[in-house]
Amino acid sequence: MAIRIRTWRGGAIEESRNVDDLARLVAIPESRTWIDLSRPSPELLRAVTRRLGLHPLIAEEIGEQNQRAGVRLVGDAIHVVTFVLRRKAALETEEVDFVLGRDYLLTVHGPGWDPESAHQLRMGVGTVLANGADYLFYALADAIVDGYFPVIDRIGDEIDDLQDLALAEPSPPTLQRIFALKREMIRIRHVVAPTREVFAQLTSRAFGHIAERHVFYFRDVYDHLIRLDDELDSYRELAAGALDVYLSSVNNNLSTIMKRLTGVTVILAGIGAVAGLFGMSEATSALAGGEGAGFWIVVAAVVVAAILSVLVLRRINWL
């Protein structure tokens, strides 16, 4: 189902999947309600926001699904945009919208993210909702941010592998992987940095929707984001270092090739110089046995000189 409504009051949970029940459930005194929408239709989204009394701009922004991570107070509700990060074959992002009211939380997301998988909800939704809608918001946001760590850890492991490859096998595929990794880190930075600013505002007590006793929890999420941002900066520097290692390896290999070509040129140039002085016209008579011993002495001397050149060049690692 696209909608799931759960209302806590007095230790009991009332659940519904009918949008027509929303106004009644939210209006229950001293209740806390969680409305979860998974890829809702525009009609359903408008119906939910209308029953919650939200500004139409919130429905419009949620429906666009191309927002930047941020926080905005619209009327009597806070609209927070965050992103889920996943990394399988490539980096994937999924927008998650939170609308926090005084006694309700609205979450809107795609089917790729399951809020029930948040580790804070293992004891049940009722236990979390009993602490308030703002605490439920913290629990879900904390689970999203915690999901960033495995993504960044995998990037750190891949950077280590790329540094080894850049040194041992500086090939074009290695260079492509380095640039692909740098692009992924830029995308992650565009998620982590704005989300950090979101929680900086949420912990500044600028909004009255978050209870004083819960600010500490949001500050913990903010501290995690600071750590993630610092790690991301370190990995960006390591990726730049992997690129430098690649370029150095390519230059070293090019220098080795140039030295070997120079060594071959030294050997062949010596042979060519002697052959040019004595003339190739003597080759026919030499093959017919018409040349004297002097010709063969010169040939032998050239061969010996070439062999000595090879040995000397190999000794100095030019061949």
Short mmCIF file of C-alpha atoms in Angstrom, two decimals:
data_model
loop_
_atom_site.label_atom_id
_atom_site.label_comp_id
_atom_site.label_asym_id
_atom_site.label_seq_id
_atom_site.Cartn_x
_atom_site.Cartn_y
_atom_site.Cartn_z
CA MET A 1 0.00 0.00 0.00
CA ALA A 2 1.12 3.55 -0.70
CA ILE A 3 -0.07 4.92 2.66
CA ARG A 4 0.25 3.65 6.20
CA ILE A 5 -1.01 5.62 9.19
CA ARG A 6 -0.14 4.77 12.79
CA THR A 7 -1.39 6.75 15.77
CA TRP A 8 -0.14 6.27 19.33
CA ARG A 9 -2.22 7.24 22.33
CA GLY A 10 -2.07 5.94 25.86
CA GLY A 11 0.28 3.09 25.02
CA ALA A 12 -1.85 1.70 22.18
CA ILE A 13 -1.34 1.93 18.43
CA GLU A 14 -4.21 2.42 16.00
CA GLU A 15 -3.33 1.69 12.39
CA SER A 16 -5.06 2.55 9.14
CA ARG A 17 -4.37 2.52 5.43
CA ASN A 18 -7.27 4.78 4.51
CA VAL A 19 -6.49 8.44 3.88
CA ASP A 20 -10.03 9.34 4.98
CA ASP A 21 -9.10 8.30 8.55
CA LEU A 22 -6.19 10.71 8.69
CA ALA A 23 -8.00 13.81 9.93
CA ARG A 24 -9.70 11.84 12.71
CA LEU A 25 -6.52 10.14 13.88
CA VAL A 26 -4.46 13.32 13.95
CA ALA A 27 -7.21 15.09 15.89
CA ILE A 28 -7.15 12.57 18.76
CA PRO A 29 -6.03 14.48 21.90
CA GLU A 30 -2.52 13.76 23.20
CA SER A 31 -1.79 11.47 20.26
CA ARG A 32 1.26 11.13 18.02
CA THR A 33 0.78 10.07 14.41
CA TRP A 34 3.13 8.75 11.74
CA ILE A 35 1.97 8.94 8.14
CA ASP A 36 4.24 6.99 5.79
CA LEU A 37 3.84 7.35 2.02
CA SER A 38 5.73 5.10 -0.39
CA ARG A 39 5.81 6.55 -3.91
CA PRO A 40 2.39 8.17 -3.59
CA SER A 41 0.39 9.41 -6.52
CA PRO A 42 0.00 13.20 -6.85
CA GLU A 43 -3.65 12.86 -5.90
CA LEU A 44 -2.84 10.92 -2.72
CA LEU A 45 -0.08 13.36 -1.77
CA ARG A 46 -2.40 16.34 -2.18
CA ALA A 47 -5.11 14.58 -0.18
CA VAL A 48 -2.72 13.90 2.70
CA THR A 49 -1.30 17.42 2.80
CA ARG A 50 -4.80 18.88 2.61
CA ARG A 51 -6.03 16.81 5.55
CA LEU A 52 -2.95 17.79 7.55
CA GLY A 53 -3.54 21.45 6.73
CA LEU A 54 -0.15 21.83 5.06
CA HIS A 55 0.75 24.55 2.61
CA PRO A 56 0.28 23.44 -1.06
CA LEU A 57 3.91 24.37 -1.68
CA ILE A 58 5.02 21.40 0.44
CA ALA A 59 3.06 18.96 -1.74
CA GLU A 60 4.52 20.60 -4.83
CA GLU A 61 8.11 20.36 -3.57
CA ILE A 62 7.69 16.75 -2.46
CA GLY A 63 6.17 15.81 -5.79
CA GLU A 64 9.06 17.30 -7.78
CA GLN A 65 11.57 14.92 -6.13
CA ASN A 66 14.54 16.97 -7.29
CA GLN A 67 15.22 19.01 -4.20
CA ARG A 68 18.53 19.67 -2.49
CA ALA A 69 18.94 18.48 1.08
CA GLY A 70 17.60 21.24 3.29
CA VAL A 71 15.17 22.34 5.99
CA ARG A 72 12.34 24.82 5.67
CA LEU A 73 9.62 26.06 7.99
CA VAL A 74 6.34 26.32 6.07
CA GLY A 75 3.42 27.43 8.19
CA ASP A 76 3.38 25.32 11.32
CA ALA A 77 5.41 22.41 9.91
CA ILE A 78 9.05 21.74 9.15
CA HIS A 79 9.87 20.29 5.74
CA VAL A 80 13.20 18.43 5.74
CA VAL A 81 14.74 16.85 2.64
CA THR A 82 17.35 14.13 3.08
CA PHE A 83 18.81 11.44 0.87
CA VAL A 84 19.46 7.74 1.26
CA LEU A 85 22.80 6.58 -0.15
CA ARG A 86 23.40 3.11 -1.56
CA ARG A 87 26.40 1.78 -3.44
CA LYS A 88 26.20 -1.45 -5.38
CA ALA A 89 27.53 -1.39 -8.93
CA ALA A 90 27.30 2.41 -8.76
CA LEU A 91 26.26 5.10 -6.32
CA GLU A 92 22.50 5.51 -5.92
CA THR A 93 20.63 8.28 -4.12
CA GLU A 94 16.98 8.37 -3.09
CA GLU A 95 15.17 11.42 -1.77
CA VAL A 96 13.28 11.13 1.51
CA ASP A 97 10.99 13.97 2.61
CA PHE A 98 10.03 14.55 6.25
CA VAL A 99 7.28 16.91 7.36
CA LEU A 100 7.33 17.37 11.12
CA GLY A 101 4.30 18.88 12.82
CA ARG A 102 3.58 19.39 16.50
CA ASP A 103 2.19 15.89 16.98
CA TYR A 104 2.69 14.10 13.68
CA LEU A 105 5.41 13.08 11.23
CA LEU A 106 4.88 12.63 7.49
CA THR A 107 7.48 10.63 5.55
CA VAL A 108 7.50 10.40 1.76
CA HIS A 109 9.97 8.15 -0.05
CA GLY A 110 10.42 5.68 -2.86
CA PRO A 111 10.13 1.89 -2.56
CA GLY A 112 13.90 1.50 -2.28
CA TRP A 113 13.97 2.69 1.34
CA ASP A 114 12.15 0.84 4.09
CA PRO A 115 11.75 2.97 7.24
CA GLU A 116 10.84 -0.16 9.19
CA SER A 117 14.46 -1.31 8.79
CA ALA A 118 15.71 1.49 11.08
CA HIS A 119 17.45 -0.12 14.03
CA GLN A 120 15.75 2.29 16.45
CA LEU A 121 12.37 0.77 15.50
CA ARG A 122 13.29 -2.75 16.53
CA MET A 123 11.41 -2.32 19.79
CA GLY A 124 8.32 -1.27 17.87
CA VAL A 125 6.89 1.92 16.43
CA GLY A 126 4.78 2.51 19.55
CA THR A 127 7.84 2.71 21.77
CA VAL A 128 9.38 5.38 19.55
CA LEU A 129 6.15 7.34 18.99
CA ALA A 130 5.58 7.42 22.74
CA ASN A 131 8.54 9.82 22.94
CA GLY A 132 7.03 12.16 20.36
CA ALA A 133 6.92 12.71 16.62
CA ASP A 134 10.21 14.58 16.81
CA TYR A 135 11.89 11.53 18.36
CA LEU A 136 10.54 9.35 15.53
CA PHE A 137 12.00 11.87 13.09
CA TYR A 138 15.37 11.56 14.84
CA ALA A 139 15.21 7.74 14.75
CA LEU A 140 14.57 7.62 10.99
CA ALA A 141 17.07 10.37 10.15
CA ASP A 142 19.74 8.70 12.28
CA ALA A 143 19.20 5.41 10.42
CA ILE A 144 19.64 7.24 7.10
CA VAL A 145 22.87 8.91 8.23
CA ASP A 146 24.19 5.65 9.68
CA GLY A 147 23.74 4.17 6.21
CA TYR A 148 26.30 6.65 4.87
CA PHE A 149 29.15 5.02 6.77
CA PRO A 150 29.23 1.69 4.84
CA VAL A 151 29.15 3.63 1.55
CA ILE A 152 32.12 5.79 2.51
CA ASP A 153 33.99 2.81 4.00
CA ARG A 154 33.66 0.96 0.68
CA ILE A 155 35.02 4.00 -1.12
CA GLY A 156 37.99 4.05 1.27
CA ASP A 157 38.71 0.39 0.52
CA GLU A 158 38.47 1.01 -3.22
CA ILE A 159 40.88 3.95 -2.97
CA ASP A 160 43.43 1.64 -1.30
CA ASP A 161 43.03 -0.85 -4.14
CA LEU A 162 43.35 1.89 -6.75
CA GLN A 163 46.56 3.17 -5.20
CA ASP A 164 48.06 -0.31 -5.48
CA LEU A 165 46.81 -0.66 -9.07
CA ALA A 166 48.08 2.78 -10.03
CA LEU A 167 51.55 1.74 -8.86
CA ALA A 168 51.59 -1.81 -10.22
CA GLU A 169 49.38 -1.51 -13.31
CA PRO A 170 48.91 2.08 -14.53
CA SER A 171 46.47 1.24 -17.32
CA PRO A 172 43.60 3.32 -18.80
CA PRO A 173 40.95 1.26 -16.93
CA THR A 174 42.66 2.19 -13.66
CA LEU A 175 42.52 5.86 -14.62
CA GLN A 176 38.83 5.55 -15.50
CA ARG A 177 38.09 4.01 -12.10
CA ILE A 178 39.92 6.86 -10.35
CA PHE A 179 37.87 9.50 -12.17
CA ALA A 180 34.63 7.56 -11.59
CA LEU A 181 35.42 7.40 -7.88
CA LYS A 182 36.12 11.13 -7.75
CA ARG A 183 32.75 11.82 -9.40
CA GLU A 184 31.00 9.61 -6.84
CA MET A 185 32.65 11.46 -3.97
CA ILE A 186 31.46 14.76 -5.41
CA ARG A 187 27.90 13.40 -5.47
CA ILE A 188 28.24 12.19 -1.88
CA ARG A 189 29.59 15.60 -0.86
CA HIS A 190 26.50 17.21 -2.39
CA VAL A 191 24.40 15.07 -0.03
CA VAL A 192 26.49 15.11 3.16
CA ALA A 193 27.39 18.80 3.28
CA PRO A 194 23.81 20.16 2.97
CA THR A 195 22.51 17.49 5.39
CA ARG A 196 25.11 18.64 7.89
CA GLU A 197 23.74 22.17 7.62
CA VAL A 198 20.20 20.83 8.10
CA PHE A 199 21.07 19.26 11.45
CA ALA A 200 23.08 22.30 12.46
CA GLN A 201 19.85 24.29 12.17
CA LEU A 202 17.77 21.60 13.89
CA THR A 203 20.12 21.62 16.89
CA SER A 204 20.22 25.41 17.12
CA ARG A 205 16.75 25.48 18.75
CA ALA A 206 15.50 27.64 15.90
CA PHE A 207 12.42 25.42 15.60
CA GLY A 208 10.01 24.78 18.41
CA HIS A 209 8.96 21.39 17.02
CA ILE A 210 11.89 19.59 18.68
CA ALA A 211 11.65 19.06 22.41
CA GLU A 212 14.53 20.31 24.53
CA ARG A 213 15.23 16.81 25.83
CA HIS A 214 15.63 15.53 22.24
CA VAL A 215 18.05 18.16 20.97
CA PHE A 216 20.92 16.03 22.25
CA TYR A 217 19.92 13.20 19.90
CA PHE A 218 19.88 15.50 16.89
CA ARG A 219 23.29 16.82 17.92
CA ASP A 220 24.56 13.24 17.87
CA VAL A 221 23.43 12.92 14.24
CA TYR A 222 25.12 16.25 13.52
CA ASP A 223 28.37 14.93 15.03
CA HIS A 224 28.14 11.87 12.76
CA LEU A 225 27.78 14.13 9.74
CA ILE A 226 30.82 16.16 10.78
CA ARG A 227 32.81 12.94 10.99
CA LEU A 228 31.52 11.82 7.60
CA ASP A 229 32.41 15.16 6.05
CA ASP A 230 35.95 14.95 7.45
CA GLU A 231 36.38 11.38 6.20
CA LEU A 232 35.12 12.39 2.79
CA ASP A 233 37.68 15.20 2.61
CA SER A 234 40.42 12.71 3.52
CA TYR A 235 39.29 10.27 0.85
CA ARG A 236 39.17 13.03 -1.75
CA GLU A 237 42.81 13.81 -0.96
CA LEU A 238 43.68 10.11 -1.16
CA ALA A 239 41.95 9.85 -4.53
CA ALA A 240 43.96 12.84 -5.75
CA GLY A 241 47.05 11.06 -4.43
CA ALA A 242 46.09 7.90 -6.36
CA LEU A 243 45.90 10.03 -9.51
CA ASP A 244 49.36 11.46 -8.76
CA VAL A 245 50.68 7.92 -8.25
CA TYR A 246 49.18 6.90 -11.59
CA LEU A 247 50.78 9.82 -13.43
CA SER A 248 54.13 9.18 -11.72
CA SER A 249 53.99 5.50 -12.67
CA VAL A 250 53.21 6.40 -16.29
CA ASN A 251 56.12 8.85 -16.37
CA ASN A 252 58.45 6.29 -14.82
CA ASN A 253 57.40 3.67 -17.36
CA LEU A 254 57.92 6.19 -20.15
CA SER A 255 61.39 6.98 -18.85
CA THR A 256 62.21 3.26 -18.75
CA ILE A 257 61.04 2.84 -22.33
CA MET A 258 63.07 5.84 -23.46
CA LYS A 259 66.20 4.46 -21.76
CA ARG A 260 65.76 1.11 -23.47
CA LEU A 261 65.20 2.72 -26.84
CA THR A 262 68.33 4.79 -26.26
CA GLY A 263 70.31 1.62 -25.42
CA VAL A 264 69.12 -0.11 -28.58
CA THR A 265 70.00 3.00 -30.58
CA VAL A 266 73.54 3.00 -29.15
CA ILE A 267 74.07 -0.62 -30.22
CA LEU A 268 72.58 -0.27 -33.69
CA ALA A 269 74.25 3.09 -34.32
CA GLY A 270 77.68 1.59 -33.63
CA ILE A 271 77.03 -1.29 -35.99
CA GLY A 272 75.60 1.07 -38.63
CA ALA A 273 78.59 3.41 -38.38
CA VAL A 274 81.10 0.61 -39.00
CA ALA A 275 78.99 -0.79 -41.83
CA GLY A 276 78.78 2.66 -43.37
CA LEU A 277 82.56 3.18 -43.23
CA PHE A 278 83.49 -0.11 -44.84
CA GLY A 279 80.58 -0.21 -47.31
CA MET A 280 77.97 -2.89 -47.87
CA SER A 281 79.38 -3.53 -51.35
CA GLU A 282 81.88 -5.89 -49.71
CA ALA A 283 79.09 -8.20 -48.52
CA THR A 284 78.79 -10.07 -51.83
CA SER A 285 82.46 -10.93 -52.06
CA ALA A 286 82.52 -11.76 -48.31
CA LEU A 287 79.73 -14.28 -48.71
CA ALA A 288 81.54 -15.73 -51.73
CA GLY A 289 84.69 -16.13 -49.63
CA GLY A 290 86.60 -13.47 -51.54
CA GLU A 291 87.45 -11.20 -48.62
CA GLY A 292 90.61 -11.33 -46.61
CA ALA A 293 91.03 -11.86 -42.88
CA GLY A 294 90.79 -8.14 -42.17
CA PHE A 295 87.13 -8.03 -43.11
CA TRP A 296 86.28 -10.78 -40.67
CA ILE A 297 88.35 -9.17 -37.94
CA VAL A 298 86.33 -6.00 -38.32
CA VAL A 299 83.07 -7.98 -38.30
CA ALA A 300 84.12 -9.83 -35.17
CA ALA A 301 85.16 -6.58 -33.50
CA VAL A 302 81.77 -5.05 -34.28
CA VAL A 303 79.95 -8.09 -32.86
CA VAL A 304 82.11 -8.09 -29.72
CA ALA A 305 81.56 -4.35 -29.26
CA ALA A 306 77.79 -4.83 -29.63
CA ILE A 307 77.82 -7.64 -27.04
CA LEU A 308 79.85 -5.50 -24.63
CA SER A 309 77.42 -2.63 -25.13
CA VAL A 310 74.51 -4.92 -24.30
CA LEU A 311 76.22 -6.09 -21.11
CA VAL A 312 77.07 -2.57 -20.01
CA LEU A 313 73.55 -1.29 -20.72
CA ARG A 314 71.98 -4.20 -18.85
CA ARG A 315 74.26 -3.52 -15.90
CA ILE A 316 73.03 0.06 -15.63
CA ASN A 317 69.42 -1.13 -16.13
CA TRP A 318 68.93 0.47 -19.51
CA LEU A 319 67.97 -2.80 -21.15
#
